[in-house]
Amino acid sequence: MAESMNASYKFPNIPFNSSTSFHSTAEGKVWTRLLIHLCWWLHDMYEIDGADSKFDYIEKKIDGCRTLFPGEFKLMFSDTHVSPAEQHPLLICRQDEQKIIILVFRATISSKSIQDVFTDASIYSNHQVYLGARHAGFAKRAESAPLIAVTNWLRRGWKIIITGHSLGGAVSQLFTAQVISNLVEAGLLPEMVSLRCITFGTPQCADYHFWSSYTDWYGVFDTYIYQYDAIFRLATFGADVTKEVTDSFSRYLQKLGIKAFGKVIGYKNEDLTSIFVKATDQICDFCHDALLPAYSIFGRHHFIRKDEKSELKIDSVGERADEKEQLLKNLAVGRHWYDYLIERKLIPNQFTFVYREFMEHGCYPFAINQLFNREATPRLSTGHSMKQKLLRIEAKNNRGKRSSAADSVSNINAIVNLTDESSLSRIYFQGFLVDFIIAVKLPNQLAESEQSREITPVLSQEKPDVCTVLYRKSDASTKYLRENSSFEVNVRTYFGSFNIKVAVLTNFHPEMPSVYQLDPIATVFRAYGEFVLDASSTEQIDSPLSRCFRSLFAAFDDIGHIGFDAIMARYLVEKQSRNLCSDAIRDLPRQPALNENDTVENYFDTELTMLKQTAENNKDSEQGKHALFLYEALLRELEKTISSPTHTTDEDSTQGPELVPLHLNFIQLHRHLQDLHTDFNVCTVQEKLKAILAPFIFIIIKLERLEFIERWTFGDHVAFVRDVHSRIFRWIDNHWYVRLPTDVFLGFAKPLVYVLCYYPSAVGIGGARYGLLNDYKKTLKSLKHISASLLVSTGEVVHENENEWQILNRVAECDWSRKLTQAKSSQEQHTMWAQTFTSEPLKEIPSEYQCKFISVIQMCCQLSTMREILAGQPPKVVITGQSQTGKSTLFEYLTGRNLKELCDVTNFNTRMSLQCPAFIKLDDEPNDGTLSDGSVLPIHLVDSPGDDDATGQSGTLLDLSLHAANLFILVTALTDVNQKHTIALLNKILKDTRVKILVLINKVDLRLKEEWKKIRKGYSYRRQDSDDEDTDNHELDQVFSLCKTLDEMVKRPREELIDGLEVDRTVVNNRVTFQTVILTGFNEFYKTFDEPGFREKVHKSNVNKWIKQNLINSTD
């Protein structure tokens, strides 16, 4: 808590606008000043002996420098016992409310660490991985830094500053380059992430060839150099010395070679001399480049200098557009930036050093304070002082009272699913520090032996947010899990070792399809729902499923025709949204098939004719307008895709009606859905939400194609070629326009309800009850048969009792799967195919059709990865209802996050659902200090709109998470319990799911106050005639009982609600819990009405207890 805080204080924004220097604003100066002090404290801390003494020093520093911090931060130092070669020492400074992370890398500790000295001295180049040369010592330290962790933090929407001084600055620059490479691979752009690299006194660390790959991210980097800092210049000095030595050696070789040739063969001319000169120059350039290239620092350079009055000022290079252009041009042609700085007279043109220039390497805190205090201190407001929290991960420092609600960020937490599936034996770890885990020590009951208790976790950039530890699957381990609601494991990390509790999640209702019960196709649909929720997030900029869907959609390119299928998906959505068919998705498999001789163009010709006729016959109606819109939009798309000769438009026309966009990657969908949080116009909401359904229909279309590949595999080659572009078009009904309703309005909710709600449920309990695919079982069988044929063709045996997942996982785990999907050329694929598939039925597949089967291999790999990602996700708890104020209050209580998007009470039904992680403490009471804050139950909390608003969209948004939910919380008020909208919403959840539901009756304090006033008024006349006021108050207290009055108030509306439901009362009793609550103002109310037992009836901590009771395994 802040000890003193100005009420008008505004948190200073970090200048993540990469077009300006970091210190260009007062806010930037606040942060720059903090960064250099953090760098210095981390350095000085390691100069002190003893772990306790180190942390005592830091505690004194942060206590004495509170005014440096713009908010409440948590400081975490890496384990001082870990070797720098294994993990470069670092500090994480974290601000949870603003989602800010400062990552500080330590400078050289020459007096304490000989490894640092060797690192600095390893000036030769490192060409092992990256294009270009890097300082080998700095590069090795950068590669030990937490790459996966930082990449995942950025993808989750954290704002990251990477900083360091001296050695730490070089590591920061090279490590930031690695992070950028990961972001680029994920398809992220500079403007999509909040990343800055701010360094001080940084030695030159990489050559121009290396930095030329990062020019688009130039604005991320800023470096500060004080006066003629010798460390900044040393690497370049060494490079020049090396060049002089190699040049001298080159000249000696030239003379020796020419002289030897002249004597041996008696021949000498100018050509021979020229040849030797060029050869030796090339040899020496190669040696010089391999030993010590001309390194540089990337980004803007800010030189802190003293003017003629000995006052400090900053001369910046590379901030102005012309300077930036010149620097990048020099980079492109290989001209060293150091030469440009000499031309600007910012550094000496002679490589001579004096003692003072080495001492200037330690002047940065003083110089930064002198420069920035005048603007930075007033920006933090008068009297600003913040208490910081130093986190020591060791268990002995975690004592203290714990609340039932967790912090907004958990360091490490873990869950294990109590499942009957014999092949799954994983403990899933999550949390802020999950990527820093070195090893996990399991209980004896889960390990094969005492020696095998310590397990190394599985980390992968291919599966972000998934860190798993395998335990021994046996009868004993299953019994152990069933007998415990949680168990302890010891986790060893780069920040220390500590114990955490692993929550054992219970088996859910047998009719509720968990991830383990979903087949591969249903898994795609469940994953897509999660993908959409991630894309709608205002904080998360990427999804753990992004890579899966990116690869899956890429695989679809060779299954069917990407252009025609994309048009079909977009056309279906547009047709449904404009009510030009009753339900396009359901009609898809039930329509008459095209004749085998019909072409795709003939099909679209028929559609265009229908649309044109409908538009002409209904010119003055909405129906006609929508038909005309579809006609023009479809025509434009066809001309762009297949250039139909029978339909032409004005070549100069560049604008016109367009079909709904098809966003097949996270970035596009994320950008598209963000408007839902700011623009609440009904038409905008409807248009934006159409983009959710288009990719889903596209997936269905592509899955239909699997049947053709199966037919072709088993010999029906002609049928496959003939039908490849026609099978999906069976939904056509030649008389669809006759059945149009008279009153056409833009309804969109219905199809998505069927798709994302009913379908996963149906397939989870054994069949496609709603028939979204032409024949669900046939499509699933096709996928299984094709996958099995891949295995059989390699000589492997497939048993009849193997299910779809067993076969798909076998394909995904084969080494040839990885090689075929990652082949860089068609020729490489053909060669590998011939070496892999040596048996029928795929031995003789023509080369032009092999790509279709390779796409199926890619599908198998991505489906397996999707399942692992979904299985590792925490349980999902959905908050819904009409009380937006109550929902947002509960959301903040459970997550620790006050999301501004939840505060708009009037527009909550026209915005997107929001998902956020939450952490429920496993121990409500204070413990003995043996556990870290990892003893929590992680959940995904979804705030979803209700089910009735003017746009008709809220039901659609609810259905995004309906069948992925493990629990529902319906927030209402006492006056709304028996209202129609509450009954309708509860009916929907009860019918469409099998999960437990908590009906949270909020604001009971308001009604209790009213009842108190009525009773008090009735007794007021007694006080007028009585002198004994204490007796009257005692009698009044006897008459008015909070608990009894509350029960009586709730009883009638609760019974009316149950009577209005369309399900049996037994179902309600088994699945629905009614809980009264005071979400806001409880403490104030309790001061007036302090009755024993009342707190237990209405406190919001009951929500935590209910969640734990219904998610964690019961040992009763």
PDB file of N, CA, C and O in Angstrom, residues 421-444:
ATOM      1  N   GLU A 421      -8.678 -41.918 -18.496  1.00  0.00           N
ATOM      2  CA  GLU A 421      -7.921 -42.238 -19.710  1.00  0.00           C
ATOM      3  C   GLU A 421      -6.515 -42.667 -19.327  1.00  0.00           C
ATOM      4  O   GLU A 421      -5.740 -41.906 -18.736  1.00  0.00           O
ATOM      5  N   SER A 422      -6.178 -43.877 -19.664  1.00  0.00           N
ATOM      6  CA  SER A 422      -4.936 -44.481 -19.181  1.00  0.00           C
ATOM      7  C   SER A 422      -3.690 -43.833 -19.772  1.00  0.00           C
ATOM      8  O   SER A 422      -2.619 -43.902 -19.189  1.00  0.00           O
ATOM      9  N   SER A 423      -3.828 -43.206 -20.953  1.00  0.00           N
ATOM     10  CA  SER A 423      -2.640 -42.678 -21.619  1.00  0.00           C
ATOM     11  C   SER A 423      -2.242 -41.303 -21.117  1.00  0.00           C
ATOM     12  O   SER A 423      -1.192 -40.802 -21.485  1.00  0.00           O
ATOM     13  N   LEU A 424      -3.080 -40.651 -20.296  1.00  0.00           N
ATOM     14  CA  LEU A 424      -2.796 -39.296 -19.858  1.00  0.00           C
ATOM     15  C   LEU A 424      -2.318 -39.317 -18.411  1.00  0.00           C
ATOM     16  O   LEU A 424      -3.044 -39.716 -17.507  1.00  0.00           O
ATOM     17  N   SER A 425      -1.086 -38.908 -18.189  1.00  0.00           N
ATOM     18  CA  SER A 425      -0.521 -38.901 -16.845  1.00  0.00           C
ATOM     19  C   SER A 425       0.369 -37.678 -16.694  1.00  0.00           C
ATOM     20  O   SER A 425       1.577 -37.786 -16.559  1.00  0.00           O
ATOM     21  N   ARG A 426      -0.233 -36.505 -16.770  1.00  0.00           N
ATOM     22  CA  ARG A 426       0.526 -35.269 -16.763  1.00  0.00           C
ATOM     23  C   ARG A 426       0.065 -34.350 -15.634  1.00  0.00           C
ATOM     24  O   ARG A 426      -1.126 -34.267 -15.339  1.00  0.00           O
ATOM     25  N   ILE A 427       1.021 -33.663 -15.054  1.00  0.00           N
ATOM     26  CA  ILE A 427       0.735 -32.559 -14.154  1.00  0.00           C
ATOM     27  C   ILE A 427       1.011 -31.277 -14.944  1.00  0.00           C
ATOM     28  O   ILE A 427       2.085 -31.121 -15.535  1.00  0.00           O
ATOM     29  N   TYR A 428       0.038 -30.369 -14.960  1.00  0.00           N
ATOM     30  CA  TYR A 428       0.152 -29.148 -15.752  1.00  0.00           C
ATOM     31  C   TYR A 428       0.514 -27.982 -14.838  1.00  0.00           C
ATOM     32  O   TYR A 428      -0.177 -27.708 -13.861  1.00  0.00           O
ATOM     33  N   PHE A 429       1.601 -27.306 -15.188  1.00  0.00           N
ATOM     34  CA  PHE A 429       2.052 -26.151 -14.422  1.00  0.00           C
ATOM     35  C   PHE A 429       1.788 -24.881 -15.215  1.00  0.00           C
ATOM     36  O   PHE A 429       1.958 -24.840 -16.442  1.00  0.00           O
ATOM     37  N   GLN A 430       1.372 -23.846 -14.499  1.00  0.00           N
ATOM     38  CA  GLN A 430       1.170 -22.536 -15.100  1.00  0.00           C
ATOM     39  C   GLN A 430       1.671 -21.482 -14.134  1.00  0.00           C
ATOM     40  O   GLN A 430       2.044 -21.789 -13.004  1.00  0.00           O
ATOM     41  N   GLY A 431       1.660 -20.237 -14.579  1.00  0.00           N
ATOM     42  CA  GLY A 431       2.046 -19.145 -13.705  1.00  0.00           C
ATOM     43  C   GLY A 431       3.134 -18.285 -14.295  1.00  0.00           C
ATOM     44  O   GLY A 431       3.723 -18.579 -15.342  1.00  0.00           O
ATOM     45  N   PHE A 432       3.406 -17.199 -13.615  1.00  0.00           N
ATOM     46  CA  PHE A 432       4.341 -16.201 -14.111  1.00  0.00           C
ATOM     47  C   PHE A 432       5.748 -16.754 -14.283  1.00  0.00           C
ATOM     48  O   PHE A 432       6.463 -16.398 -15.213  1.00  0.00           O
ATOM     49  N   LEU A 433       6.158 -17.646 -13.370  1.00  0.00           N
ATOM     50  CA  LEU A 433       7.530 -18.172 -13.396  1.00  0.00           C
ATOM     51  C   LEU A 433       7.609 -19.579 -13.966  1.00  0.00           C
ATOM     52  O   LEU A 433       8.627 -20.258 -13.778  1.00  0.00           O
ATOM     53  N   VAL A 434       6.581 -20.015 -14.662  1.00  0.00           N
ATOM     54  CA  VAL A 434       6.546 -21.414 -15.083  1.00  0.00           C
ATOM     55  C   VAL A 434       7.683 -21.754 -16.045  1.00  0.00           C
ATOM     56  O   VAL A 434       8.191 -22.876 -16.036  1.00  0.00           O
ATOM     57  N   ASP A 435       8.102 -20.796 -16.841  1.00  0.00           N
ATOM     58  CA  ASP A 435       9.166 -21.064 -17.807  1.00  0.00           C
ATOM     59  C   ASP A 435      10.546 -21.060 -17.168  1.00  0.00           C
ATOM     60  O   ASP A 435      11.545 -21.269 -17.856  1.00  0.00           O
ATOM     61  N   PHE A 436      10.622 -20.817 -15.861  1.00  0.00           N
ATOM     62  CA  PHE A 436      11.892 -20.827 -15.153  1.00  0.00           C
ATOM     63  C   PHE A 436      12.081 -22.112 -14.344  1.00  0.00           C
ATOM     64  O   PHE A 436      13.040 -22.227 -13.588  1.00  0.00           O
ATOM     65  N   ILE A 437      11.170 -23.064 -14.479  1.00  0.00           N
ATOM     66  CA  ILE A 437      11.258 -24.296 -13.703  1.00  0.00           C
ATOM     67  C   ILE A 437      12.428 -25.147 -14.209  1.00  0.00           C
ATOM     68  O   ILE A 437      12.571 -25.395 -15.405  1.00  0.00           O
ATOM     69  N   ILE A 438      13.265 -25.608 -13.256  1.00  0.00           N
ATOM     70  CA  ILE A 438      14.385 -26.496 -13.583  1.00  0.00           C
ATOM     71  C   ILE A 438      13.976 -27.950 -13.397  1.00  0.00           C
ATOM     72  O   ILE A 438      14.234 -28.794 -14.256  1.00  0.00           O
ATOM     73  N   ALA A 439      13.332 -28.246 -12.270  1.00  0.00           N
ATOM     74  CA  ALA A 439      12.932 -29.626 -11.985  1.00  0.00           C
ATOM     75  C   ALA A 439      11.795 -29.623 -10.966  1.00  0.00           C
ATOM     76  O   ALA A 439      11.612 -28.669 -10.209  1.00  0.00           O
ATOM     77  N   VAL A 440      11.035 -30.730 -10.965  1.00  0.00           N
ATOM     78  CA  VAL A 440       9.924 -30.916 -10.029  1.00  0.00           C
ATOM     79  C   VAL A 440      10.128 -32.251  -9.316  1.00  0.00           C
ATOM     80  O   VAL A 440      10.374 -33.272  -9.966  1.00  0.00           O
ATOM     81  N   LYS A 441      10.024 -32.230  -7.997  1.00  0.00           N
ATOM     82  CA  LYS A 441      10.175 -33.448  -7.208  1.00  0.00           C
ATOM     83  C   LYS A 441       8.793 -33.951  -6.812  1.00  0.00           C
ATOM     84  O   LYS A 441       8.044 -33.285  -6.107  1.00  0.00           O
ATOM     85  N   LEU A 442       8.453 -35.164  -7.282  1.00  0.00           N
ATOM     86  CA  LEU A 442       7.118 -35.735  -7.093  1.00  0.00           C
ATOM     87  C   LEU A 442       7.028 -36.527  -5.788  1.00  0.00           C
ATOM     88  O   LEU A 442       8.042 -36.965  -5.247  1.00  0.00           O
ATOM     89  N   PRO A 443       5.805 -36.754  -5.305  1.00  0.00           N
ATOM     90  CA  PRO A 443       5.627 -37.674  -4.172  1.00  0.00           C
ATOM     91  C   PRO A 443       6.027 -39.092  -4.565  1.00  0.00           C
ATOM     92  O   PRO A 443       6.017 -39.455  -5.747  1.00  0.00           O
ATOM     93  N   ASN A 444       6.347 -39.912  -3.589  1.00  0.00           N
ATOM     94  CA  ASN A 444       6.764 -41.293  -3.855  1.00  0.00           C
ATOM     95  C   ASN A 444       5.705 -42.069  -4.621  1.00  0.00           C
ATOM     96  O   ASN A 444       6.014 -42.918  -5.463  1.00  0.00           O
TER      97      ASN A 444
END
